[in-house]
């Protein structure tokens, strides 16, 4: 039986060529799937960041490029060393599909969504126009950027929370 070096057994990445033979194998990268388990882990991380010293929370909104509404997607928790736009990038694997799950009309724009953020827990103030949401473009994230995500959920029959986009 021929062996293949293309993959690693059990999903564990191969050791880098410069690693010691006695070094433990590297941990597999975190799951990038949009599923219940990944959302739960992201929420746990959100709670950790929020409770930790220097933890920051921001509200996240998504909308179609030319749409009049920005829909509330959830909250991101990040540390002071992680810029908000990098936190947004680090969580794109969850934010995009969750925005489209909440608002199926956004599926047509999944790769073109526009993003806005506001101070955490300011949904009512933003909706009243007392506080602004700021448009942001995702920027490169580093491996040290480990934000968490608390997703928004709708009750049956709810249309979802949104803000009007300024013209």
PDB file of C-alpha atoms in Angstrom:
ATOM      1  CA  UNK A   1       0.000   0.000   0.000  1.00  0.00           C
ATOM      2  CA  UNK A   2       1.455   3.341  -1.013  1.00  0.00           C
ATOM      3  CA  UNK A   3       1.426   6.149   1.486  1.00  0.00           C
ATOM      4  CA  UNK A   4       0.458   9.654   0.570  1.00  0.00           C
ATOM      5  CA  UNK A   5       2.024  12.776   1.956  1.00  0.00           C
ATOM      6  CA  UNK A   6      -0.799  14.971   0.633  1.00  0.00           C
ATOM      7  CA  UNK A   7      -2.827  14.874   3.829  1.00  0.00           C
ATOM      8  CA  UNK A   8      -2.340  14.169   7.477  1.00  0.00           C
ATOM      9  CA  UNK A   9      -4.129  11.486   9.500  1.00  0.00           C
ATOM     10  CA  UNK A  10      -7.090  12.579  11.615  1.00  0.00           C
ATOM     11  CA  UNK A  11      -7.032  16.093  10.217  1.00  0.00           C
ATOM     12  CA  UNK A  12      -3.888  17.014  12.187  1.00  0.00           C
ATOM     13  CA  UNK A  13      -1.607  19.209  10.111  1.00  0.00           C
ATOM     14  CA  UNK A  14       1.881  17.836   9.416  1.00  0.00           C
ATOM     15  CA  UNK A  15       4.808  19.087  11.478  1.00  0.00           C
ATOM     16  CA  UNK A  16       6.699  21.973   9.915  1.00  0.00           C
ATOM     17  CA  UNK A  17      10.075  20.872   8.501  1.00  0.00           C
ATOM     18  CA  UNK A  18      11.985  22.809  11.163  1.00  0.00           C
ATOM     19  CA  UNK A  19      10.056  21.352  14.132  1.00  0.00           C
ATOM     20  CA  UNK A  20      11.729  19.044  16.615  1.00  0.00           C
ATOM     21  CA  UNK A  21      10.812  15.367  16.378  1.00  0.00           C
ATOM     22  CA  UNK A  22       9.770  15.530  20.042  1.00  0.00           C
ATOM     23  CA  UNK A  23       7.559  18.604  19.574  1.00  0.00           C
ATOM     24  CA  UNK A  24       3.830  17.942  19.762  1.00  0.00           C
ATOM     25  CA  UNK A  25       2.008  18.245  16.453  1.00  0.00           C
ATOM     26  CA  UNK A  26       0.431  21.667  15.843  1.00  0.00           C
ATOM     27  CA  UNK A  27      -3.208  22.114  16.751  1.00  0.00           C
ATOM     28  CA  UNK A  28      -5.605  21.980  13.815  1.00  0.00           C
ATOM     29  CA  UNK A  29      -6.952  25.380  12.750  1.00  0.00           C
ATOM     30  CA  UNK A  30     -10.359  26.340  14.177  1.00  0.00           C
ATOM     31  CA  UNK A  31     -13.384  25.286  12.199  1.00  0.00           C
ATOM     32  CA  UNK A  32     -14.501  27.792   9.575  1.00  0.00           C
ATOM     33  CA  UNK A  33     -17.882  26.156   9.067  1.00  0.00           C
ATOM     34  CA  UNK A  34     -21.143  27.945   9.752  1.00  0.00           C
ATOM     35  CA  UNK A  35     -22.790  25.477  12.071  1.00  0.00           C
ATOM     36  CA  UNK A  36     -24.212  25.270  15.583  1.00  0.00           C
ATOM     37  CA  UNK A  37     -20.954  24.111  17.165  1.00  0.00           C
ATOM     38  CA  UNK A  38     -18.895  26.907  15.584  1.00  0.00           C
ATOM     39  CA  UNK A  39     -21.489  29.509  16.564  1.00  0.00           C
ATOM     40  CA  UNK A  40     -21.460  28.201  20.147  1.00  0.00           C
ATOM     41  CA  UNK A  41     -17.665  28.421  20.311  1.00  0.00           C
ATOM     42  CA  UNK A  42     -17.767  31.947  18.870  1.00  0.00           C
ATOM     43  CA  UNK A  43     -20.354  32.921  21.505  1.00  0.00           C
ATOM     44  CA  UNK A  44     -18.208  31.429  24.274  1.00  0.00           C
ATOM     45  CA  UNK A  45     -15.271  33.458  22.980  1.00  0.00           C
ATOM     46  CA  UNK A  46     -17.491  36.561  22.918  1.00  0.00           C
ATOM     47  CA  UNK A  47     -18.355  35.994  26.595  1.00  0.00           C
ATOM     48  CA  UNK A  48     -14.657  35.511  27.459  1.00  0.00           C
ATOM     49  CA  UNK A  49     -13.610  38.699  25.683  1.00  0.00           C
ATOM     50  CA  UNK A  50     -16.496  40.704  27.133  1.00  0.00           C
ATOM     51  CA  UNK A  51     -15.666  39.567  30.673  1.00  0.00           C
ATOM     52  CA  UNK A  52     -11.916  40.065  30.242  1.00  0.00           C
ATOM     53  CA  UNK A  53      -9.914  43.159  30.972  1.00  0.00           C
ATOM     54  CA  UNK A  54      -9.855  45.443  27.924  1.00  0.00           C
ATOM     55  CA  UNK A  55     -12.685  43.617  26.161  1.00  0.00           C
ATOM     56  CA  UNK A  56     -14.694  45.755  23.736  1.00  0.00           C
ATOM     57  CA  UNK A  57     -18.108  45.105  22.217  1.00  0.00           C
ATOM     58  CA  UNK A  58     -19.496  46.439  18.965  1.00  0.00           C
ATOM     59  CA  UNK A  59     -22.799  45.955  17.178  1.00  0.00           C
ATOM     60  CA  UNK A  60     -22.601  44.726  13.588  1.00  0.00           C
ATOM     61  CA  UNK A  61     -24.969  45.513  10.719  1.00  0.00           C
ATOM     62  CA  UNK A  62     -25.012  44.150   7.160  1.00  0.00           C
ATOM     63  CA  UNK A  63     -26.852  45.164   4.032  1.00  0.00           C
ATOM     64  CA  UNK A  64     -26.975  44.961   0.274  1.00  0.00           C
ATOM     65  CA  UNK A  65     -24.605  47.373  -1.526  1.00  0.00           C
ATOM     66  CA  UNK A  66     -27.404  49.650  -2.762  1.00  0.00           C
ATOM     67  CA  UNK A  67     -30.027  48.665  -0.188  1.00  0.00           C
ATOM     68  CA  UNK A  68     -31.819  51.120   2.093  1.00  0.00           C
ATOM     69  CA  UNK A  69     -31.603  48.940   5.206  1.00  0.00           C
ATOM     70  CA  UNK A  70     -28.770  47.632   7.341  1.00  0.00           C
ATOM     71  CA  UNK A  71     -29.788  44.593   9.339  1.00  0.00           C
ATOM     72  CA  UNK A  72     -28.507  43.918  12.843  1.00  0.00           C
ATOM     73  CA  UNK A  73     -26.466  40.692  12.674  1.00  0.00           C
ATOM     74  CA  UNK A  74     -25.143  40.479  16.232  1.00  0.00           C
ATOM     75  CA  UNK A  75     -22.318  41.624  18.463  1.00  0.00           C
ATOM     76  CA  UNK A  76     -18.578  41.189  18.186  1.00  0.00           C
ATOM     77  CA  UNK A  77     -16.317  41.087  21.220  1.00  0.00           C
ATOM     78  CA  UNK A  78     -12.676  41.955  20.616  1.00  0.00           C
ATOM     79  CA  UNK A  79      -9.661  43.015  22.624  1.00  0.00           C
ATOM     80  CA  UNK A  80      -7.935  46.364  22.468  1.00  0.00           C
ATOM     81  CA  UNK A  81      -5.195  44.952  20.191  1.00  0.00           C
ATOM     82  CA  UNK A  82      -7.693  43.906  17.534  1.00  0.00           C
ATOM     83  CA  UNK A  83      -8.990  46.733  15.330  1.00  0.00           C
ATOM     84  CA  UNK A  84     -12.759  46.520  14.732  1.00  0.00           C
ATOM     85  CA  UNK A  85     -12.330  46.001  10.977  1.00  0.00           C
ATOM     86  CA  UNK A  86      -9.855  43.154  11.597  1.00  0.00           C
ATOM     87  CA  UNK A  87     -12.338  41.555  14.015  1.00  0.00           C
ATOM     88  CA  UNK A  88     -14.934  41.791  11.253  1.00  0.00           C
ATOM     89  CA  UNK A  89     -12.572  39.996   8.848  1.00  0.00           C
ATOM     90  CA  UNK A  90     -11.677  37.294  11.355  1.00  0.00           C
ATOM     91  CA  UNK A  91     -15.373  36.451  11.703  1.00  0.00           C
ATOM     92  CA  UNK A  92     -16.460  36.663   8.048  1.00  0.00           C
ATOM     93  CA  UNK A  93     -16.912  32.879   7.951  1.00  0.00           C
ATOM     94  CA  UNK A  94     -19.756  33.364  10.457  1.00  0.00           C
ATOM     95  CA  UNK A  95     -20.992  36.884   9.760  1.00  0.00           C
ATOM     96  CA  UNK A  96     -21.760  36.461   6.044  1.00  0.00           C
ATOM     97  CA  UNK A  97     -23.790  33.255   6.338  1.00  0.00           C
ATOM     98  CA  UNK A  98     -25.519  34.468   9.500  1.00  0.00           C
ATOM     99  CA  UNK A  99     -26.586  37.724   7.857  1.00  0.00           C
ATOM    100  CA  UNK A 100     -27.973  35.717   4.936  1.00  0.00           C
ATOM    101  CA  UNK A 101     -29.665  33.249   7.311  1.00  0.00           C
ATOM    102  CA  UNK A 102     -31.410  36.099   9.125  1.00  0.00           C
ATOM    103  CA  UNK A 103     -32.288  37.936   5.909  1.00  0.00           C
ATOM    104  CA  UNK A 104     -32.511  35.487   2.974  1.00  0.00           C
ATOM    105  CA  UNK A 105     -32.803  38.406   0.520  1.00  0.00           C
ATOM    106  CA  UNK A 106     -29.128  39.135   1.276  1.00  0.00           C
ATOM    107  CA  UNK A 107     -28.057  35.788  -0.248  1.00  0.00           C
ATOM    108  CA  UNK A 108     -27.813  37.427  -3.669  1.00  0.00           C
ATOM    109  CA  UNK A 109     -25.223  39.836  -2.227  1.00  0.00           C
ATOM    110  CA  UNK A 110     -23.337  37.446   0.078  1.00  0.00           C
ATOM    111  CA  UNK A 111     -19.934  38.328  -1.387  1.00  0.00           C
ATOM    112  CA  UNK A 112     -20.739  42.042  -1.718  1.00  0.00           C
ATOM    113  CA  UNK A 113     -22.344  42.844   1.637  1.00  0.00           C
ATOM    114  CA  UNK A 114     -21.649  46.223   3.159  1.00  0.00           C
ATOM    115  CA  UNK A 115     -20.833  46.330   6.851  1.00  0.00           C
ATOM    116  CA  UNK A 116     -21.389  48.909   9.553  1.00  0.00           C
ATOM    117  CA  UNK A 117     -20.486  48.889  13.224  1.00  0.00           C
ATOM    118  CA  UNK A 118     -21.622  50.850  16.244  1.00  0.00           C
ATOM    119  CA  UNK A 119     -20.776  50.951  19.923  1.00  0.00           C
ATOM    120  CA  UNK A 120     -21.921  47.756  21.620  1.00  0.00           C
ATOM    121  CA  UNK A 121     -25.474  47.685  22.954  1.00  0.00           C
ATOM    122  CA  UNK A 122     -26.426  50.862  21.109  1.00  0.00           C
ATOM    123  CA  UNK A 123     -29.086  49.404  18.807  1.00  0.00           C
ATOM    124  CA  UNK A 124     -31.876  51.659  20.110  1.00  0.00           C
ATOM    125  CA  UNK A 125     -29.749  54.818  20.005  1.00  0.00           C
ATOM    126  CA  UNK A 126     -28.632  54.021  16.448  1.00  0.00           C
ATOM    127  CA  UNK A 127     -32.221  53.347  15.357  1.00  0.00           C
ATOM    128  CA  UNK A 128     -33.309  56.703  16.831  1.00  0.00           C
ATOM    129  CA  UNK A 129     -30.454  58.507  15.087  1.00  0.00           C
ATOM    130  CA  UNK A 130     -28.886  59.465  18.418  1.00  0.00           C
ATOM    131  CA  UNK A 131     -25.746  57.529  17.616  1.00  0.00           C
ATOM    132  CA  UNK A 132     -24.189  56.726  14.253  1.00  0.00           C
ATOM    133  CA  UNK A 133     -23.230  53.429  12.726  1.00  0.00           C
ATOM    134  CA  UNK A 134     -19.939  53.611  10.840  1.00  0.00           C
ATOM    135  CA  UNK A 135     -19.356  51.829   7.550  1.00  0.00           C
ATOM    136  CA  UNK A 136     -16.245  49.661   7.588  1.00  0.00           C
ATOM    137  CA  UNK A 137     -14.342  47.574   5.098  1.00  0.00           C
ATOM    138  CA  UNK A 138     -12.909  44.296   6.360  1.00  0.00           C
ATOM    139  CA  UNK A 139      -9.114  44.460   6.682  1.00  0.00           C
ATOM    140  CA  UNK A 140      -6.561  41.685   7.045  1.00  0.00           C
ATOM    141  CA  UNK A 141      -6.725  39.882  10.358  1.00  0.00           C
ATOM    142  CA  UNK A 142      -3.796  38.308  12.179  1.00  0.00           C
ATOM    143  CA  UNK A 143      -3.755  34.922  13.887  1.00  0.00           C
ATOM    144  CA  UNK A 144      -3.599  36.797  17.206  1.00  0.00           C
ATOM    145  CA  UNK A 145      -6.946  38.451  16.470  1.00  0.00           C
ATOM    146  CA  UNK A 146      -9.424  36.195  18.253  1.00  0.00           C
ATOM    147  CA  UNK A 147     -12.758  37.995  18.434  1.00  0.00           C
ATOM    148  CA  UNK A 148     -15.990  36.397  19.541  1.00  0.00           C
ATOM    149  CA  UNK A 149     -19.464  36.649  18.084  1.00  0.00           C
ATOM    150  CA  UNK A 150     -22.877  36.801  19.771  1.00  0.00           C
ATOM    151  CA  UNK A 151     -25.333  36.253  16.914  1.00  0.00           C
ATOM    152  CA  UNK A 152     -28.759  37.854  16.705  1.00  0.00           C
ATOM    153  CA  UNK A 153     -31.701  35.423  16.593  1.00  0.00           C
ATOM    154  CA  UNK A 154     -35.278  36.073  15.559  1.00  0.00           C
ATOM    155  CA  UNK A 155     -38.419  34.684  17.086  1.00  0.00           C
ATOM    156  CA  UNK A 156     -40.810  33.058  14.608  1.00  0.00           C
ATOM    157  CA  UNK A 157     -42.615  35.747  12.632  1.00  0.00           C
ATOM    158  CA  UNK A 158     -40.109  38.509  13.427  1.00  0.00           C
ATOM    159  CA  UNK A 159     -38.755  40.470  10.482  1.00  0.00           C
ATOM    160  CA  UNK A 160     -35.586  41.461  12.221  1.00  0.00           C
ATOM    161  CA  UNK A 161     -34.042  44.642  13.519  1.00  0.00           C
ATOM    162  CA  UNK A 162     -32.673  47.084  10.968  1.00  0.00           C
ATOM    163  CA  UNK A 163     -31.649  50.684  10.614  1.00  0.00           C
ATOM    164  CA  UNK A 164     -32.224  52.953   7.644  1.00  0.00           C
ATOM    165  CA  UNK A 165     -29.155  53.664   5.649  1.00  0.00           C
ATOM    166  CA  UNK A 166     -28.390  57.353   5.203  1.00  0.00           C
ATOM    167  CA  UNK A 167     -28.759  58.513   1.616  1.00  0.00           C
TER     168      UNK A 167
END
